[in-house]
Amino acid sequence: MKGDAGQEAGRSGLRPPLAGLWLKEGRQIAGVTAAFIGAAVFWTAIRVMGQLDAVHVQIEEGFPPPYRVRLLDWPSFFFPAFVLWLAVVQLGGERSRGLDRLTFFLPYARRTVFAVKAALGAAVIAAALLLSALVGFGLVAGSPYRDVVVFDPALGLRLGTLFVDALALYALAMLMGAIAGSGGYQVALTIIFGVYPAGVIGLLYLTAVVHVEALHLQPLVEHWAPVEWLRAHLEAHKEEITDAVIGLSPLLHSVGAFVVGFPDPLTGGTDPAQEAAALWRLVPYDLGMTAAFLAAGAAGYAANRLELSRRMLVVPELRPLFLVGIPVHFALLGGLVASGFGGPVTGPGALVRFYFGAAVLGGVVYWGTRQRIFGPPRRRVIRPSD
């Protein structure tokens, strides 16, 4: 069902004013916007007041000034969770409730609708950051310790980095929402592709390890020229490769400190120069992914098929990719899990278990994926209270 009022308006050359679209999209996210900004401001205020209390204690105990206060001292899950919620309300939730039909029959081109949604989302993310920072500044400025308190030397960079980190994850969530048939599928796909580079490298590496150990190929592999070259290349470019793996996994950006030891953009580091350098390293990935995800999301949103809503995918052209890719990845996972149970990981028995587990889990996931893609759409249960 490709035809709709927006497409017809675009073909006819009519350009209705965008004020109505901005108002409609703004009302749609009013609740999550208030919760997002309110939670960010509240959490910042609580954390800053706690740090000011700590400054009071340090003064009483005779520690010399200045005393450092971090404005964005949030748990690493906080911002990504709200960013994902925002994108789900804009796209996936709209489909789950059947409101996508109303949106598509408004007199606006689909790419325009997607652009307005994305612009509003970016504005909400920026507002949450800026208002939180202003509240933190205000609390410090109004405290009796304002003359002995200093902020992070890289505070401006931290704000900018956190914004582009959140924007990259938001753009990914918007892309997944543009091609997914419901809010649940949007969340699942965002989480999967948010860690995909790191996850797929782990799957392939462990699969290779299982085969090498099961077939007793260690002596051959260790002295094989291509493997030695690869090992030397990985060691020489370890930092760049790690940056690429984490950089292309937007869901890992806010927890980088736990993965590769980066100073976490949310909690800060120790040395200002090292902290600033570490923050800059992910910015090019953020900007590149944001542009690519938003462009792909706009194209996917324009290619939506309304009759496919509430199925896994609403873009038919992507069906073969998902129908093959999802089962293959789960087959590798099933093989790895199976090879680790029931006996040693060396010898032909490990390979038998590997391929048995791969066949079972891969087959089950293939059947389930096919049902989600081609089967009847999942209907929303209407309760009397709705």
mmCIF file of C-alpha atoms in Angstrom:
data_model
loop_
_atom_site.group_PDB
_atom_site.id
_atom_site.type_symbol
_atom_site.label_atom_id
_atom_site.label_comp_id
_atom_site.label_asym_id
_atom_site.label_seq_id
_atom_site.Cartn_x
_atom_site.Cartn_y
_atom_site.Cartn_z
ATOM 1 C CA MET A 1 0.000 0.000 0.000
ATOM 2 C CA LYS A 2 2.427 2.612 -1.222
ATOM 3 C CA GLY A 3 0.027 5.383 -2.105
ATOM 4 C CA ASP A 4 -0.976 7.903 0.549
ATOM 5 C CA ALA A 5 -1.904 11.550 0.884
ATOM 6 C CA GLY A 6 1.685 12.617 1.486
ATOM 7 C CA GLN A 7 2.955 10.942 -1.676
ATOM 8 C CA GLU A 8 0.109 12.369 -3.718
ATOM 9 C CA ALA A 9 0.775 15.844 -2.344
ATOM 10 C CA GLY A 10 4.422 15.536 -3.349
ATOM 11 C CA ARG A 11 3.530 14.454 -6.896
ATOM 12 C CA SER A 12 1.017 17.246 -7.329
ATOM 13 C CA GLY A 13 3.459 19.902 -6.220
ATOM 14 C CA LEU A 14 1.345 20.989 -3.258
ATOM 15 C CA ARG A 15 3.429 22.123 -0.299
ATOM 16 C CA PRO A 16 1.221 22.351 2.793
ATOM 17 C CA PRO A 17 2.649 24.350 5.705
ATOM 18 C CA LEU A 18 4.722 22.307 8.114
ATOM 19 C CA ALA A 19 3.343 23.932 11.258
ATOM 20 C CA GLY A 20 0.631 21.287 11.575
ATOM 21 C CA LEU A 21 3.158 18.455 11.241
ATOM 22 C CA TRP A 22 5.493 19.964 13.839
ATOM 23 C CA LEU A 23 2.552 20.402 16.209
ATOM 24 C CA LYS A 24 1.335 16.843 15.696
ATOM 25 C CA GLU A 25 4.793 15.321 16.210
ATOM 26 C CA GLY A 26 5.465 17.572 19.187
ATOM 27 C CA ARG A 27 2.270 16.485 20.907
ATOM 28 C CA GLN A 28 3.106 12.847 20.227
ATOM 29 C CA ILE A 29 6.349 13.045 22.203
ATOM 30 C CA ALA A 30 5.215 15.550 24.835
ATOM 31 C CA GLY A 31 5.064 12.926 27.584
ATOM 32 C CA VAL A 32 8.463 11.349 26.942
ATOM 33 C CA THR A 33 9.995 14.804 26.443
ATOM 34 C CA ALA A 34 8.800 15.966 29.852
ATOM 35 C CA ALA A 35 9.985 12.733 31.476
ATOM 36 C CA PHE A 36 13.332 12.817 29.660
ATOM 37 C CA ILE A 37 14.203 16.407 30.490
ATOM 38 C CA GLY A 38 12.704 16.220 33.976
ATOM 39 C CA ALA A 39 14.683 13.096 34.866
ATOM 40 C CA ALA A 40 17.930 14.550 33.484
ATOM 41 C CA VAL A 41 17.487 17.791 35.425
ATOM 42 C CA PHE A 42 16.433 15.997 38.616
ATOM 43 C CA TRP A 43 19.307 13.521 38.475
ATOM 44 C CA THR A 44 21.804 16.302 37.780
ATOM 45 C CA ALA A 45 20.494 18.351 40.695
ATOM 46 C CA ILE A 46 20.713 15.389 43.097
ATOM 47 C CA ARG A 47 24.240 14.493 41.984
ATOM 48 C CA VAL A 48 25.517 18.085 42.130
ATOM 49 C CA MET A 49 24.037 18.665 45.585
ATOM 50 C CA GLY A 50 25.667 15.445 46.740
ATOM 51 C CA GLN A 51 29.029 16.606 45.405
ATOM 52 C CA LEU A 52 28.624 19.986 47.130
ATOM 53 C CA ASP A 53 28.014 18.130 50.395
ATOM 54 C CA ALA A 54 31.242 16.223 49.713
ATOM 55 C CA VAL A 55 33.026 19.561 49.179
ATOM 56 C CA HIS A 56 31.794 20.691 52.609
ATOM 57 C CA VAL A 57 33.242 17.546 54.170
ATOM 58 C CA GLN A 58 36.577 18.008 52.370
ATOM 59 C CA ILE A 59 36.810 21.592 53.625
ATOM 60 C CA GLU A 60 36.131 20.508 57.196
ATOM 61 C CA GLU A 61 38.782 17.806 56.934
ATOM 62 C CA GLY A 62 41.354 20.263 55.655
ATOM 63 C CA PHE A 63 41.727 19.148 52.045
ATOM 64 C CA PRO A 64 43.136 22.001 49.932
ATOM 65 C CA PRO A 65 41.045 23.599 47.162
ATOM 66 C CA PRO A 66 40.045 23.569 44.364
ATOM 67 C CA TYR A 67 37.337 20.915 44.522
ATOM 68 C CA ARG A 68 36.109 19.260 41.350
ATOM 69 C CA VAL A 69 32.388 18.928 40.541
ATOM 70 C CA ARG A 70 31.109 16.826 37.628
ATOM 71 C CA LEU A 71 27.829 17.969 36.094
ATOM 72 C CA LEU A 72 27.033 14.869 34.056
ATOM 73 C CA ASP A 73 27.658 12.260 36.715
ATOM 74 C CA TRP A 74 24.899 9.862 35.629
ATOM 75 C CA PRO A 75 24.676 6.057 35.488
ATOM 76 C CA SER A 76 25.714 4.820 32.055
ATOM 77 C CA PHE A 77 22.302 3.281 31.272
ATOM 78 C CA PHE A 78 20.355 6.492 31.891
ATOM 79 C CA PHE A 79 20.760 8.484 28.683
ATOM 80 C CA PRO A 80 20.695 5.538 26.227
ATOM 81 C CA ALA A 81 17.473 4.214 27.792
ATOM 82 C CA PHE A 82 15.685 7.536 27.385
ATOM 83 C CA VAL A 83 17.016 8.039 23.852
ATOM 84 C CA LEU A 84 15.661 4.632 22.830
ATOM 85 C CA TRP A 85 12.323 5.344 24.518
ATOM 86 C CA LEU A 86 12.046 8.619 22.593
ATOM 87 C CA ALA A 87 12.626 6.917 19.229
ATOM 88 C CA VAL A 88 10.154 4.137 20.061
ATOM 89 C CA VAL A 89 7.424 6.649 20.895
ATOM 90 C CA GLN A 90 8.038 8.407 17.588
ATOM 91 C CA LEU A 91 8.014 5.339 15.318
ATOM 92 C CA GLY A 92 7.577 1.881 16.824
ATOM 93 C CA GLY A 93 4.892 2.900 19.281
ATOM 94 C CA GLU A 94 3.057 4.676 16.484
ATOM 95 C CA ARG A 95 2.910 1.432 14.521
ATOM 96 C CA SER A 96 1.972 -0.701 17.517
ATOM 97 C CA ARG A 97 -1.049 1.516 18.162
ATOM 98 C CA GLY A 98 -2.032 1.730 14.500
ATOM 99 C CA LEU A 99 -1.349 5.476 14.306
ATOM 100 C CA ASP A 100 1.052 5.083 11.378
ATOM 101 C CA ARG A 101 -1.913 5.098 9.009
ATOM 102 C CA LEU A 102 -2.943 8.519 10.254
ATOM 103 C CA THR A 103 0.600 9.834 9.835
ATOM 104 C CA PHE A 104 0.994 8.448 6.319
ATOM 105 C CA PHE A 105 -2.297 9.927 5.181
ATOM 106 C CA LEU A 106 -1.364 13.431 6.273
ATOM 107 C CA PRO A 107 -0.521 15.715 3.315
ATOM 108 C CA TYR A 108 3.247 15.470 3.795
ATOM 109 C CA ALA A 109 5.884 13.410 2.037
ATOM 110 C CA ARG A 110 7.183 10.563 4.162
ATOM 111 C CA ARG A 111 10.750 11.813 4.040
ATOM 112 C CA THR A 112 9.514 15.144 5.374
ATOM 113 C CA VAL A 113 7.698 13.412 8.219
ATOM 114 C CA PHE A 114 10.824 11.448 9.101
ATOM 115 C CA ALA A 115 12.973 14.595 8.971
ATOM 116 C CA VAL A 116 10.610 16.446 11.335
ATOM 117 C CA LYS A 117 10.590 13.504 13.753
ATOM 118 C CA ALA A 118 14.405 13.339 13.719
ATOM 119 C CA ALA A 119 14.803 17.084 14.187
ATOM 120 C CA LEU A 120 12.445 17.075 17.163
ATOM 121 C CA GLY A 121 14.257 14.130 18.721
ATOM 122 C CA ALA A 122 17.649 15.812 18.329
ATOM 123 C CA ALA A 123 16.231 18.977 19.889
ATOM 124 C CA VAL A 124 14.902 17.029 22.894
ATOM 125 C CA ILE A 125 18.285 15.367 23.451
ATOM 126 C CA ALA A 126 20.068 18.720 23.234
ATOM 127 C CA ALA A 127 17.551 20.357 25.575
ATOM 128 C CA ALA A 128 17.989 17.621 28.183
ATOM 129 C CA LEU A 129 21.760 18.131 28.152
ATOM 130 C CA LEU A 130 21.729 21.924 28.160
ATOM 131 C CA LEU A 131 19.049 22.339 30.821
ATOM 132 C CA SER A 132 20.801 19.800 33.047
ATOM 133 C CA ALA A 133 24.081 21.674 32.677
ATOM 134 C CA LEU A 134 22.399 25.007 33.442
ATOM 135 C CA VAL A 135 20.799 23.606 36.583
ATOM 136 C CA GLY A 136 24.163 22.270 37.710
ATOM 137 C CA PHE A 137 25.835 25.615 37.065
ATOM 138 C CA GLY A 138 23.069 27.378 38.950
ATOM 139 C CA LEU A 139 23.373 25.141 41.990
ATOM 140 C CA VAL A 140 27.116 25.678 42.165
ATOM 141 C CA ALA A 141 26.816 29.424 41.577
ATOM 142 C CA GLY A 142 24.268 29.705 44.376
ATOM 143 C CA SER A 143 26.307 27.676 46.845
ATOM 144 C CA PRO A 144 28.766 29.116 49.398
ATOM 145 C CA TYR A 145 31.537 27.071 47.756
ATOM 146 C CA ARG A 146 31.361 28.670 44.319
ATOM 147 C CA ASP A 147 34.798 30.314 44.701
ATOM 148 C CA VAL A 148 36.597 27.038 45.472
ATOM 149 C CA VAL A 149 34.784 24.698 43.070
ATOM 150 C CA VAL A 150 35.995 23.932 39.544
ATOM 151 C CA PHE A 151 34.253 22.021 36.770
ATOM 152 C CA ASP A 152 35.720 19.409 34.450
ATOM 153 C CA PRO A 153 38.429 20.921 32.237
ATOM 154 C CA ALA A 154 36.847 19.075 29.311
ATOM 155 C CA LEU A 155 33.258 19.973 30.213
ATOM 156 C CA GLY A 156 32.427 21.525 26.846
ATOM 157 C CA LEU A 157 33.912 18.550 25.020
ATOM 158 C CA ARG A 158 32.072 16.203 27.348
ATOM 159 C CA LEU A 159 28.741 17.880 26.587
ATOM 160 C CA GLY A 160 29.370 17.771 22.857
ATOM 161 C CA THR A 161 30.562 14.174 22.930
ATOM 162 C CA LEU A 162 27.625 12.993 24.980
ATOM 163 C CA PHE A 163 25.307 14.728 22.509
ATOM 164 C CA VAL A 164 26.811 13.093 19.418
ATOM 165 C CA ASP A 165 26.984 9.729 21.235
ATOM 166 C CA ALA A 166 23.290 9.970 22.049
ATOM 167 C CA LEU A 167 22.524 11.228 18.540
ATOM 168 C CA ALA A 168 24.219 8.216 16.924
ATOM 169 C CA LEU A 169 22.204 5.807 19.074
ATOM 170 C CA TYR A 170 19.043 7.806 18.398
ATOM 171 C CA ALA A 171 19.685 7.720 14.632
ATOM 172 C CA LEU A 172 20.155 3.933 14.795
ATOM 173 C CA ALA A 173 16.900 3.572 16.752
ATOM 174 C CA MET A 174 15.109 5.750 14.186
ATOM 175 C CA LEU A 175 16.461 3.592 11.346
ATOM 176 C CA MET A 176 15.270 0.436 13.078
ATOM 177 C CA GLY A 177 11.914 2.085 13.741
ATOM 178 C CA ALA A 178 11.632 2.985 10.057
ATOM 179 C CA ILE A 179 11.948 -0.646 8.987
ATOM 180 C CA ALA A 180 10.410 -2.481 11.975
ATOM 181 C CA GLY A 181 6.717 -3.217 12.276
ATOM 182 C CA SER A 182 6.240 -2.483 15.990
ATOM 183 C CA GLY A 183 7.863 -0.952 19.030
ATOM 184 C CA GLY A 184 9.029 -4.324 20.310
ATOM 185 C CA TYR A 185 10.823 -5.158 17.076
ATOM 186 C CA GLN A 186 12.352 -1.670 17.031
ATOM 187 C CA VAL A 187 13.829 -2.142 20.515
ATOM 188 C CA ALA A 188 15.134 -5.633 19.718
ATOM 189 C CA LEU A 189 16.760 -4.576 16.438
ATOM 190 C CA THR A 190 18.313 -1.464 18.014
ATOM 191 C CA ILE A 191 19.905 -3.520 20.783
ATOM 192 C CA ILE A 192 21.170 -6.134 18.311
ATOM 193 C CA PHE A 193 22.688 -3.643 15.880
ATOM 194 C CA GLY A 194 23.825 -1.378 18.702
ATOM 195 C CA VAL A 195 26.415 -3.991 19.666
ATOM 196 C CA TYR A 196 26.620 -5.836 16.344
ATOM 197 C CA PRO A 197 30.275 -5.210 15.349
ATOM 198 C CA ALA A 198 31.581 -6.325 18.727
ATOM 199 C CA GLY A 199 29.141 -9.250 18.864
ATOM 200 C CA VAL A 200 29.811 -10.640 15.408
ATOM 201 C CA ILE A 201 33.582 -10.446 15.896
ATOM 202 C CA GLY A 202 33.196 -12.435 19.095
ATOM 203 C CA LEU A 203 31.031 -15.045 17.372
ATOM 204 C CA LEU A 204 33.432 -15.519 14.469
ATOM 205 C CA TYR A 205 36.509 -15.616 16.695
ATOM 206 C CA LEU A 206 35.081 -18.206 19.069
ATOM 207 C CA THR A 207 33.812 -20.296 16.152
ATOM 208 C CA ALA A 208 37.322 -20.355 14.711
ATOM 209 C CA VAL A 209 38.766 -21.293 18.109
ATOM 210 C CA VAL A 210 36.360 -24.235 18.441
ATOM 211 C CA HIS A 211 37.327 -25.604 15.020
ATOM 212 C CA VAL A 212 41.056 -25.113 15.542
ATOM 213 C CA GLU A 213 41.040 -26.832 18.921
ATOM 214 C CA ALA A 214 38.664 -29.605 17.866
ATOM 215 C CA LEU A 215 40.827 -30.503 14.863
ATOM 216 C CA HIS A 216 44.138 -30.013 16.749
ATOM 217 C CA LEU A 217 45.274 -27.396 14.248
ATOM 218 C CA GLN A 218 47.144 -25.213 16.741
ATOM 219 C CA PRO A 219 50.670 -26.127 15.532
ATOM 220 C CA LEU A 220 49.706 -25.507 11.909
ATOM 221 C CA VAL A 221 47.802 -22.319 12.556
ATOM 222 C CA GLU A 222 50.367 -20.751 14.879
ATOM 223 C CA HIS A 223 53.074 -20.891 12.221
ATOM 224 C CA TRP A 224 50.898 -20.259 9.173
ATOM 225 C CA ALA A 225 52.123 -17.113 7.433
ATOM 226 C CA PRO A 226 48.676 -15.453 7.010
ATOM 227 C CA VAL A 227 47.874 -16.028 10.682
ATOM 228 C CA GLU A 228 51.233 -14.646 11.803
ATOM 229 C CA TRP A 229 50.716 -11.590 9.609
ATOM 230 C CA LEU A 230 47.199 -11.092 10.998
ATOM 231 C CA ARG A 231 48.405 -11.453 14.593
ATOM 232 C CA ALA A 232 51.186 -8.909 14.022
ATOM 233 C CA HIS A 233 48.808 -6.541 12.249
ATOM 234 C CA LEU A 234 46.254 -6.752 15.067
ATOM 235 C CA GLU A 235 48.912 -6.134 17.692
ATOM 236 C CA ALA A 236 50.361 -3.146 15.824
ATOM 237 C CA HIS A 237 46.947 -1.543 15.281
ATOM 238 C CA LYS A 238 45.224 -2.724 18.437
ATOM 239 C CA GLU A 239 44.087 0.743 19.478
ATOM 240 C CA GLU A 240 42.650 1.668 16.067
ATOM 241 C CA ILE A 241 40.854 -1.675 15.731
ATOM 242 C CA THR A 242 39.389 -1.342 19.209
ATOM 243 C CA ASP A 243 38.225 2.177 18.380
ATOM 244 C CA ALA A 244 36.550 0.894 15.218
ATOM 245 C CA VAL A 245 34.784 -1.988 16.968
ATOM 246 C CA ILE A 246 33.488 0.220 19.784
ATOM 247 C CA GLY A 247 32.982 3.215 17.493
ATOM 248 C CA LEU A 248 30.665 1.261 15.203
ATOM 249 C CA SER A 249 28.685 -0.096 18.182
ATOM 250 C CA PRO A 250 26.740 2.978 19.378
ATOM 251 C CA LEU A 251 25.110 1.172 22.289
ATOM 252 C CA LEU A 252 28.564 0.606 23.799
ATOM 253 C CA HIS A 253 29.675 4.240 23.708
ATOM 254 C CA SER A 254 28.268 5.186 27.095
ATOM 255 C CA VAL A 255 29.787 2.112 28.726
ATOM 256 C CA GLY A 256 33.186 2.405 27.053
ATOM 257 C CA ALA A 257 34.948 2.574 30.404
ATOM 258 C CA PHE A 258 33.787 -0.956 31.188
ATOM 259 C CA VAL A 259 34.717 -2.362 27.772
ATOM 260 C CA VAL A 260 38.082 -0.911 26.774
ATOM 261 C CA GLY A 261 39.047 1.430 29.587
ATOM 262 C CA PHE A 262 38.035 4.697 27.945
ATOM 263 C CA PRO A 263 37.144 7.508 30.352
ATOM 264 C CA ASP A 264 33.377 7.219 30.420
ATOM 265 C CA PRO A 265 31.704 10.350 28.941
ATOM 266 C CA LEU A 266 29.191 10.158 31.783
ATOM 267 C CA THR A 267 31.548 9.853 34.739
ATOM 268 C CA GLY A 268 34.831 11.365 33.655
ATOM 269 C CA GLY A 269 38.455 10.375 33.794
ATOM 270 C CA THR A 270 41.521 11.417 35.763
ATOM 271 C CA ASP A 271 43.969 13.135 33.423
ATOM 272 C CA PRO A 272 42.252 15.985 31.478
ATOM 273 C CA ALA A 273 44.471 15.640 28.395
ATOM 274 C CA GLN A 274 43.983 11.874 28.149
ATOM 275 C CA GLU A 275 40.296 12.277 28.843
ATOM 276 C CA ALA A 276 39.858 14.821 26.052
ATOM 277 C CA ALA A 277 41.792 12.642 23.602
ATOM 278 C CA ALA A 278 39.688 9.590 24.486
ATOM 279 C CA LEU A 279 36.457 11.526 24.067
ATOM 280 C CA TRP A 280 37.474 12.796 20.627
ATOM 281 C CA ARG A 281 38.226 9.289 19.355
ATOM 282 C CA LEU A 282 34.591 8.289 19.003
ATOM 283 C CA VAL A 283 33.290 11.569 17.554
ATOM 284 C CA PRO A 284 34.047 10.761 13.864
ATOM 285 C CA TYR A 285 32.212 7.439 14.213
ATOM 286 C CA ASP A 286 29.246 9.185 15.841
ATOM 287 C CA LEU A 287 28.942 11.791 13.110
ATOM 288 C CA GLY A 288 29.372 9.307 10.276
ATOM 289 C CA MET A 289 26.871 6.831 11.709
ATOM 290 C CA THR A 290 24.330 9.565 12.445
ATOM 291 C CA ALA A 291 24.387 10.765 8.839
ATOM 292 C CA ALA A 292 24.261 7.223 7.415
ATOM 293 C CA PHE A 293 21.517 5.989 9.762
ATOM 294 C CA LEU A 294 19.284 9.022 9.205
ATOM 295 C CA ALA A 295 19.669 8.830 5.423
ATOM 296 C CA ALA A 296 18.885 5.107 5.438
ATOM 297 C CA GLY A 297 16.009 5.684 7.863
ATOM 298 C CA ALA A 298 14.440 8.292 5.608
ATOM 299 C CA ALA A 299 14.706 5.914 2.627
ATOM 300 C CA GLY A 300 13.258 3.036 4.653
ATOM 301 C CA TYR A 301 10.408 5.171 5.963
ATOM 302 C CA ALA A 302 9.535 6.196 2.408
ATOM 303 C CA ALA A 303 9.491 2.523 1.328
ATOM 304 C CA ASN A 304 7.137 1.398 4.122
ATOM 305 C CA ARG A 305 4.210 -0.876 3.339
ATOM 306 C CA LEU A 306 1.303 -0.113 5.648
ATOM 307 C CA GLU A 307 -0.225 -3.557 5.255
ATOM 308 C CA LEU A 308 2.915 -5.043 6.819
ATOM 309 C CA SER A 309 2.627 -3.094 10.067
ATOM 310 C CA ARG A 310 3.141 -5.153 13.233
ATOM 311 C CA ARG A 311 5.210 -7.704 11.361
ATOM 312 C CA MET A 312 8.966 -7.766 11.869
ATOM 313 C CA LEU A 313 9.697 -5.741 8.732
ATOM 314 C CA VAL A 314 7.644 -3.198 6.821
ATOM 315 C CA VAL A 315 10.166 -2.916 3.961
ATOM 316 C CA PRO A 316 9.839 -6.041 1.761
ATOM 317 C CA GLU A 317 13.231 -5.551 0.101
ATOM 318 C CA LEU A 318 14.959 -6.342 3.416
ATOM 319 C CA ARG A 319 13.254 -9.708 3.916
ATOM 320 C CA PRO A 320 15.956 -11.915 2.292
ATOM 321 C CA LEU A 321 18.735 -10.224 4.278
ATOM 322 C CA PHE A 322 17.014 -10.771 7.625
ATOM 323 C CA LEU A 323 15.696 -14.222 6.747
ATOM 324 C CA VAL A 324 19.251 -15.425 6.117
ATOM 325 C CA GLY A 325 21.268 -13.232 8.475
ATOM 326 C CA ILE A 326 19.326 -13.735 11.713
ATOM 327 C CA PRO A 327 19.298 -17.587 11.617
ATOM 328 C CA VAL A 328 22.980 -17.759 10.618
ATOM 329 C CA HIS A 329 24.067 -15.636 13.561
ATOM 330 C CA PHE A 330 21.928 -17.606 16.000
ATOM 331 C CA ALA A 331 23.222 -20.853 14.500
ATOM 332 C CA LEU A 332 26.774 -19.808 15.367
ATOM 333 C CA LEU A 333 25.627 -18.913 18.878
ATOM 334 C CA GLY A 334 23.873 -22.266 19.262
ATOM 335 C CA GLY A 335 26.951 -24.111 18.053
ATOM 336 C CA LEU A 336 29.192 -22.299 20.521
ATOM 337 C CA VAL A 337 26.868 -23.022 23.429
ATOM 338 C CA ALA A 338 26.475 -26.694 22.463
ATOM 339 C CA SER A 339 30.201 -27.247 21.939
ATOM 340 C CA GLY A 340 30.906 -26.130 25.489
ATOM 341 C CA PHE A 341 28.635 -28.739 27.102
ATOM 342 C CA GLY A 342 28.801 -32.489 27.391
ATOM 343 C CA GLY A 343 32.525 -33.045 26.916
ATOM 344 C CA PRO A 344 35.910 -31.537 26.108
ATOM 345 C CA VAL A 345 36.202 -28.825 23.456
ATOM 346 C CA THR A 346 38.857 -30.828 21.606
ATOM 347 C CA GLY A 347 38.317 -33.716 19.244
ATOM 348 C CA PRO A 348 35.584 -34.498 16.695
ATOM 349 C CA GLY A 349 32.929 -34.702 19.416
ATOM 350 C CA ALA A 350 33.134 -30.947 19.920
ATOM 351 C CA LEU A 351 32.428 -30.374 16.227
ATOM 352 C CA VAL A 352 29.497 -32.803 16.294
ATOM 353 C CA ARG A 353 28.009 -30.887 19.213
ATOM 354 C CA PHE A 354 28.763 -27.568 17.506
ATOM 355 C CA TYR A 355 26.929 -28.417 14.291
ATOM 356 C CA PHE A 356 24.099 -30.124 16.132
ATOM 357 C CA GLY A 357 23.535 -27.019 18.262
ATOM 358 C CA ALA A 358 23.883 -24.791 15.208
ATOM 359 C CA ALA A 359 21.322 -26.820 13.256
ATOM 360 C CA VAL A 360 18.812 -26.874 16.112
ATOM 361 C CA LEU A 361 18.957 -23.213 17.140
ATOM 362 C CA GLY A 362 19.459 -21.987 13.578
ATOM 363 C CA GLY A 363 16.455 -24.011 12.388
ATOM 364 C CA VAL A 364 14.219 -22.814 15.217
ATOM 365 C CA VAL A 365 15.209 -19.195 14.663
ATOM 366 C CA TYR A 366 14.724 -19.546 10.895
ATOM 367 C CA TRP A 367 11.198 -20.849 11.441
ATOM 368 C CA GLY A 368 10.430 -18.104 13.940
ATOM 369 C CA THR A 369 11.906 -15.380 11.743
ATOM 370 C CA ARG A 370 9.960 -16.591 8.736
ATOM 371 C CA GLN A 371 6.766 -16.516 10.784
ATOM 372 C CA ARG A 372 7.496 -12.983 11.985
ATOM 373 C CA ILE A 373 8.285 -11.767 8.464
ATOM 374 C CA PHE A 374 5.703 -13.590 6.353
ATOM 375 C CA GLY A 375 3.101 -14.716 8.871
ATOM 376 C CA PRO A 376 -0.005 -12.786 9.906
ATOM 377 C CA PRO A 377 0.715 -9.508 11.703
ATOM 378 C CA ARG A 378 0.615 -9.521 15.480
ATOM 379 C CA ARG A 379 -2.620 -7.853 16.495
ATOM 380 C CA ARG A 380 -2.846 -5.447 19.387
ATOM 381 C CA VAL A 381 -5.083 -6.725 22.156
ATOM 382 C CA ILE A 382 -7.851 -4.232 22.816
ATOM 383 C CA ARG A 383 -8.902 -4.155 26.440
ATOM 384 C CA PRO A 384 -12.152 -2.624 27.680
ATOM 385 C CA SER A 385 -10.178 0.118 29.431
ATOM 386 C CA ASP A 386 -8.391 1.211 26.208
#
